[in-house]
Amino acid sequence: MTEPLSAQYDPAAIEAPLYREWEERGYFHADAERVNAEGRDPYVIVIPPPNVTSVLHMGHGLNNTIQDVLTRWRRMQGREALYLPGTDHAGIATQNVVERLIAGEGLTRDDLGREQFVERVWDFVDRTGTTILEQLRSIGCSCDWTRTRFTLEPDLSRAVREVFVRLYEKDLIYRGNYIINWCPRCLTALSDEEAEPEETAGRLYHIRYPVTGTVSSDMPRLPDGRPFITVATTRPETMLGDTAVAVHPADERYTGMIGGRVMLPLADRELPVVADDYVDPEFGSGVVKITPAHDPNDFELARRHDIPSVNVMTPDAAMNDSVPERFRGLDRFDARRAVVAELEELGLLERVEEHVHSVPHCYRCHTVVEPRLSEQWFVRMKPLAEPALAASRNGRVRFTPDRWTKVYDQWLENIRDWCISRQLWWGHRIPVWYCRNPGCGHVMALREDPTSCPRCGGSELEQDPDVLDTWFSSWLWPFSTLGWPDETADLKAFYPTHSLVTAPEILFFWVARMIMAGYEFMGDAPFTDVYLTGTVRDTQGRKMSKSLGNGIDPLEVVSLYGADALRYTVISSVGFGTDVYMDPDNLDASFGPGRNFCNKIWNAGRFALMNLGDEPVQTVDAVAADLELADRWILSRLDAASADVTRSLEAFRFHEAAEGGYHFFWGELADWYLELIKPRMQDRENAASREAAKATLVHVLDGAMRLLHPIMPFITEALWQRLPAPAGTAKEESLVIGHWPLSSGRDEEAEASMNALMELIGAIRTLRSEYNVPAGSRIDVRLTGQGAALQGALAAEARAVHRMCRVDAIRESAREGGGDVGAHAVLRNGADLFLPLAGIIDVEQERQRLGRELERIEGQLRGTEARLGSDKFTARAPADIVAREREKAESLRDQRSRLAAKLQGLG
RNA sequence: GGGCGCAUAGCUCAGUUGGUUAGAGCGCACGGUUCACAUCCGUGAGGUCGGAGGUUCGAGUCCUCCUGCGCCCACCA
């Protein structure tokens, strides 16, 4: 049926075939009917869709492993589990990739024209868009690939359009002016993410604006007698677009001027003086020039005070016709020089300061971004935010770690309208048409493309050239992927979904908006739990990124260490809500332990299978009467581990789930149970004992593989498939659809006995090590005063214990009247342990060795104490040196007493 | 500037509502190849839990302040 386990653990040999088998057998497919008709409990995760152009990085590795662990675990619990995959069309990112591509052919998008360019992008996406989904397979993600979605596919585009029109009809979408980031070289709008702030050495120009309105007597005056105020700016050329100056309402220096007027130099326009909290009285002169068309803050302020805007630049950032003629056509930086020179000439330039500040640059061409006023589409967010806020407050949506709840609430409480239009070609075209009939001018948002104007019947219709923000399709993802706006069986079965696993960076962009859309269009939250992962960083704490070149390629890790090692590593690195640190230059440090664990599982499995042989194995129930202490103990520990891992997963404590499985398998099953049953496995004399051990071994291995399967699906399946089914039981087809271990109860008595026994073995090993007892020599151990638990345990497991600490016998007998030499220890339960060492080690030699050691320590201690006893030393030496000496003395005294005790034991 | 978080072994981190002796992995030291595994086994060293106060019978855990890092948001014209 299945091949035996190879001598060497080789992940590459098992992973791909197993994944293919799982996928072919349809284990990952979720069936809506089983939920809708049979009443099975669903469990749903929709993937945060990666950019269609992206390749797998460690962040995906972390994220999707967590999602897969949750999915696999719930699937094993009997839920109808759906892990729904897909990709995002990622407007700007994708358009840029293709623009770079055609630049290689010497083409720009304008050369191609909109239609042809978009076709090129589709070509590209069709060819490369499944890369990342393939990569998710290689880390074992159990996605239902029959439901793969893409945000720009026709069904989802229909959802986007339906949503736009509905919101438009509810008057929740409107058109308005907004300052955007504009690259004057690329001639395109940039998202906030693409405008990269950079510390730049600039200048702060202090410019005098003559006051024409109300004047107080103590105001400074120009040489010609005119009073003035000083404003500070880093971009003097924009003053030509000033439409006001502003002061803080509580700034006593200027209260008298509020409502007054100043004269804008060079342009000779009068500007009003307004008061606004935005102004920081501490900065510069406390007076701000207001240029609404070229600064987002000024724009907001102007909106509050109903101040007009004057745009003074062309798209390529030259001065336009709104400025005095002598500046027209000058590039913005030439204009800056000209403006400054003229101000200086007029005596209006008070001073210039060096000023380092952060300036946004175009991430593509590094040109300084110019804020620019333009007309954009917006969503009114307040009405949508209310139910989303209620959802976190009433617990319908829970955030893990909990602290994110506050962050989420704060953002929603101060929500601002959402600018959804983008000046791009790749994306969902805004479904708005303008009637160009001069007498009509109707604006319409439509579900179907119009052929004529419904108002005037005219046929000169023009569609809005812009596309929608990428997030305008992603915020519908949890239900658009299930078939909305149709009422599908999938929607009925799988909405709302359950866990959303994503990075905190997109809490606002995406998570909050999905919750709003869920309530608005489905009447319920889109998921019940939001798990925010940490960020994957390098050892210097820098975020892993392609541009920094400090990334780790998950596929490289898979090929070097295996997918299971990768998964184990990321899962066990996920502290509760903390970032994940990995060293790109030392993969072994990060992934070695995971690989070693896999190796341990593999070898323990091989050992078990070798010993089990081909004979039928009994169920644990069938051999219940013959179970020995070790058997009862490991069964109880399996139960503890199951409860532990289950509890950890329920609380999204992945680190603990991984540690729990690891500790049970390695620290208890492999280190202790396998060692304890070695003598029994091939025992021909005592069949009952042998069969009890085998039955228990199969049972606990089966349980351990189940517990570890969500985290390490491949190796656990490979081993599990080869485990024999106990007589009279039917084996499940695969662990993927196998059941999660259920609690069967603890055996406190067995655990207490085993704990005592393990302590005894540890103590004997310690003494052997400390007294340099040669590994080969066997000794008799004497034990007195042991409790019933230990006594029983010793009787039950004598053979194994003797083997495990290389003793011939453990007798109940006291050390005889001081005559014996040997090593001595007291156990926690009060039992007294004595290892006679006469004839085992050269006692005299050991005594001399210890004696020399003791002398050496005492010598050092004398020196140290002498120093500490000297007033000169304690008074004059630096405090940290004195402290170090004290520490040293403490440690030396410690060593001395231990050595003395040992020597005493030797006679 | 506003908000949030972190500080525990040489390194990376656990430590659940306060409660026996603060744990793990890696690294380090010593000893081990008897046939599951040297990607292993055994043993050990190493911690005034960032600092100072406070609450308490009891504080790594709760409170206040300080110091040093990190992140998010808004960014000072």
Coordinates of C-alpha atoms in Angstrom, one line a residue, chain A residues 379-631:
Chain A
V379 CA -17.5 57.9 -0.4
R380 CA -19.3 59.5 2.6
M381 CA -18.0 57.3 5.4
K382 CA -19.8 58.5 8.6
P383 CA -23.0 56.5 7.9
L384 CA -21.1 53.4 7.0
A385 CA -18.8 53.7 10.0
E386 CA -21.5 53.6 12.6
P387 CA -22.5 49.9 12.4
A388 CA -18.8 49.0 12.0
L389 CA -18.0 50.8 15.3
A390 CA -20.9 49.0 17.0
A391 CA -19.5 45.7 15.8
S392 CA -16.3 46.1 17.8
R393 CA -18.1 47.5 20.8
N394 CA -20.7 44.8 21.1
G395 CA -18.2 42.0 20.4
R396 CA -19.6 40.9 17.1
V397 CA -16.1 41.3 15.7
R398 CA -13.3 40.5 18.0
F399 CA -9.7 41.6 17.4
T400 CA -6.7 39.6 18.5
P401 CA -4.5 40.9 20.1
D402 CA -7.2 42.9 21.8
R403 CA -5.2 46.2 21.8
W404 CA -6.1 46.7 18.1
T405 CA -9.7 47.2 19.1
K406 CA -8.8 50.6 20.4
V407 CA -6.9 51.5 17.3
Y408 CA -9.8 50.5 15.1
D409 CA -12.3 52.4 17.2
Q410 CA -10.3 55.5 17.2
W411 CA -10.0 55.5 13.4
L412 CA -13.7 55.0 12.9
E413 CA -14.6 57.7 15.4
N414 CA -12.5 60.1 13.4
I415 CA -13.3 58.8 10.0
R416 CA -12.8 60.9 6.9
D417 CA -14.4 60.5 3.5
W418 CA -12.7 58.1 1.2
C419 CA -11.2 59.3 -2.1
I420 CA -11.9 56.4 -4.4
S421 CA -10.9 57.7 -7.8
R422 CA -7.5 57.1 -9.3
Q423 CA -6.0 58.5 -12.5
L424 CA -5.0 55.1 -13.8
W425 CA -6.0 52.8 -16.6
W426 CA -5.8 49.4 -14.9
G427 CA -8.8 48.9 -12.6
H428 CA -12.5 49.1 -12.4
R429 CA -13.6 52.1 -14.6
I430 CA -15.8 54.4 -12.7
P431 CA -19.4 53.7 -14.0
V432 CA -20.3 57.3 -14.4
W433 CA -21.3 58.9 -17.7
Y434 CA -21.5 62.6 -18.5
C435 CA -24.0 63.8 -21.1
R436 CA -22.1 66.2 -23.3
N437 CA -25.2 67.7 -24.8
P438 CA -24.7 71.4 -23.9
G439 CA -28.2 71.8 -22.8
C440 CA -28.3 68.7 -20.6
G441 CA -25.0 67.9 -18.7
H442 CA -26.7 65.0 -16.9
V443 CA -24.3 62.9 -14.7
M444 CA -25.3 59.3 -14.2
A445 CA -24.0 56.2 -12.5
L446 CA -25.3 53.1 -14.2
R447 CA -25.3 49.3 -13.8
E448 CA -25.3 48.9 -17.6
D449 CA -23.4 50.9 -20.2
P450 CA -25.8 53.5 -21.6
T451 CA -26.3 54.2 -25.3
S452 CA -28.2 57.5 -24.9
C453 CA -28.8 60.0 -22.2
P454 CA -31.9 59.0 -20.3
R455 CA -32.7 62.6 -19.7
C456 CA -32.2 64.3 -23.1
G457 CA -31.9 61.3 -25.3
G458 CA -28.6 62.6 -26.6
S459 CA -26.0 60.1 -27.6
E460 CA -22.9 62.2 -26.8
L461 CA -22.0 60.4 -23.6
E462 CA -18.6 60.2 -22.1
Q463 CA -17.5 57.9 -19.3
D464 CA -15.4 59.1 -16.5
P465 CA -11.8 58.4 -17.4
D466 CA -10.7 57.4 -13.9
V467 CA -10.7 54.0 -12.3
L468 CA -11.6 53.0 -8.7
D469 CA -9.1 52.6 -5.9
T470 CA -8.1 49.0 -5.6
W471 CA -9.6 48.8 -2.1
F472 CA -13.0 49.6 -3.6
S473 CA -13.0 46.0 -4.8
S474 CA -11.2 44.4 -1.9
W475 CA -13.7 45.8 0.7
L476 CA -16.3 43.5 -0.9
W477 CA -14.0 40.5 -1.0
P478 CA -15.7 38.4 1.8
F479 CA -19.0 38.4 -0.1
S480 CA -18.2 39.2 -3.7
T481 CA -16.1 36.0 -3.8
L482 CA -19.1 34.0 -2.7
G483 CA -21.3 35.2 -5.6
W484 CA -22.9 38.5 -4.4
P485 CA -25.0 40.3 -5.6
D486 CA -26.7 37.0 -6.6
E487 CA -28.2 35.0 -3.8
T488 CA -26.0 32.0 -4.1
A489 CA -25.8 28.8 -2.1
D490 CA -22.3 29.7 -1.2
L491 CA -23.3 33.0 0.3
K492 CA -26.0 31.3 2.3
A493 CA -23.6 28.6 3.6
F494 CA -20.4 30.5 4.1
Y495 CA -21.3 34.1 5.0
P496 CA -20.4 35.5 7.4
T497 CA -16.9 34.1 7.4
H498 CA -14.9 33.4 10.6
S499 CA -11.3 34.4 10.9
L500 CA -9.5 37.1 9.0
V501 CA -5.8 36.9 9.3
T502 CA -3.8 39.9 8.1
A503 CA -1.2 42.5 8.8
P504 CA -2.1 45.5 11.0
E505 CA -0.8 47.9 8.3
I506 CA -4.1 47.4 6.4
L507 CA -6.4 47.6 9.4
F508 CA -7.8 50.8 8.0
F509 CA -7.3 50.3 4.3
W510 CA -9.0 47.0 4.3
V511 CA -10.3 45.4 7.5
A512 CA -12.4 48.3 8.7
R513 CA -13.8 48.9 5.2
M514 CA -14.7 45.3 4.8
I515 CA -16.7 45.5 8.1
M516 CA -18.5 48.6 6.8
A517 CA -19.3 46.9 3.5
G518 CA -20.4 43.8 5.2
Y519 CA -23.0 45.7 7.2
E520 CA -24.0 47.9 4.4
F521 CA -24.6 45.2 1.8
M522 CA -25.0 42.0 3.7
G523 CA -26.5 43.3 6.9
D524 CA -23.8 41.5 9.0
A525 CA -20.1 41.6 9.8
P526 CA -18.0 39.8 7.2
F527 CA -16.1 37.8 9.9
T528 CA -16.2 37.2 13.6
D529 CA -12.5 37.3 14.4
V530 CA -9.6 39.4 13.2
Y531 CA -6.2 38.1 13.9
L532 CA -3.5 40.7 13.3
T533 CA -0.1 39.2 12.7
G534 CA 3.3 40.7 13.5
T535 CA 5.7 41.9 10.8
V536 CA 8.6 39.7 9.6
R537 CA 11.8 41.5 10.3
D538 CA 15.5 40.9 10.0
T539 CA 17.9 40.8 12.9
Q540 CA 18.3 44.5 12.8
G541 CA 14.6 45.0 13.2
R542 CA 14.1 46.1 9.6
K543 CA 11.0 45.0 7.8
M544 CA 11.8 42.4 5.2
S545 CA 11.5 43.8 1.8
K546 CA 12.6 43.3 -1.7
S547 CA 14.1 46.8 -2.0
L548 CA 16.2 46.3 1.1
G549 CA 17.4 42.9 -0.1
N550 CA 17.0 41.5 3.4
G551 CA 14.2 39.1 2.5
I552 CA 14.0 35.3 2.9
D553 CA 12.6 33.4 0.0
P554 CA 10.1 30.9 1.5
L555 CA 10.5 28.7 -1.6
E556 CA 14.3 28.5 -0.9
V557 CA 13.4 27.5 2.7
V558 CA 11.0 24.8 1.4
S559 CA 13.7 23.4 -0.8
L560 CA 16.4 23.4 1.9
Y561 CA 14.4 22.5 4.9
G562 CA 10.9 21.4 3.8
A563 CA 7.5 23.0 4.0
D564 CA 6.8 21.5 7.4
A565 CA 10.0 23.0 8.9
L566 CA 9.1 26.4 7.4
R567 CA 5.6 26.1 8.9
Y568 CA 6.7 24.9 12.2
T569 CA 9.3 27.7 12.4
V570 CA 6.9 30.5 11.6
I571 CA 4.1 29.2 13.8
S572 CA 6.5 28.8 16.8
S573 CA 7.9 32.2 16.2
V574 CA 4.6 33.9 16.4
G575 CA 4.6 35.2 19.9
F576 CA 1.3 36.8 20.9
G577 CA 1.1 39.8 18.7
T578 CA 4.8 40.3 18.4
D579 CA 6.9 40.7 15.3
V580 CA 8.9 37.8 13.9
Y581 CA 12.6 38.1 13.6
M582 CA 14.7 36.0 11.2
D583 CA 18.2 36.2 10.0
P584 CA 18.4 36.2 6.2
D585 CA 22.2 35.5 6.4
N586 CA 21.7 32.5 8.7
L587 CA 18.8 30.4 7.6
D588 CA 20.0 27.5 9.8
A589 CA 19.5 29.5 12.9
S590 CA 15.9 30.1 12.1
F591 CA 14.9 26.9 10.3
G592 CA 17.3 24.4 11.8
P593 CA 15.2 23.6 14.8
G594 CA 12.1 23.0 12.7
R595 CA 14.1 20.7 10.4
N596 CA 15.5 18.9 13.4
F597 CA 12.0 18.4 14.8
C598 CA 10.9 16.9 11.5
N599 CA 13.9 14.6 11.6
K600 CA 13.0 13.5 15.1
I601 CA 9.4 12.7 14.1
W602 CA 10.7 10.8 11.1
N603 CA 13.1 8.7 13.1
A604 CA 10.8 8.0 15.9
G605 CA 8.2 6.9 13.3
R606 CA 10.8 4.6 11.7
F607 CA 11.7 3.1 15.0
A608 CA 8.0 2.5 15.9
L609 CA 7.2 1.0 12.5
M610 CA 10.2 -1.3 12.7
N611 CA 9.2 -2.6 16.1
L612 CA 5.6 -2.9 15.3
G613 CA 6.3 -5.2 12.5
D614 CA 3.5 -6.7 10.5
E615 CA 1.6 -8.3 13.3
P616 CA -1.9 -6.9 14.0
V617 CA -2.1 -4.3 16.8
Q618 CA -4.8 -4.2 19.4
T619 CA -6.8 -1.2 20.3
V620 CA -5.9 0.4 23.6
D621 CA -9.4 -0.5 24.9
A622 CA -8.8 -4.2 24.1
V623 CA -5.6 -4.2 26.2
A624 CA -6.9 -1.9 28.9
A625 CA -6.3 -4.5 31.6
D626 CA -2.7 -5.0 30.6
L627 CA -1.7 -1.3 30.4
E628 CA 1.4 -0.6 32.5
L629 CA 2.5 2.6 34.2
A630 CA 4.3 4.0 31.2
D631 CA 1.4 3.3 29.0

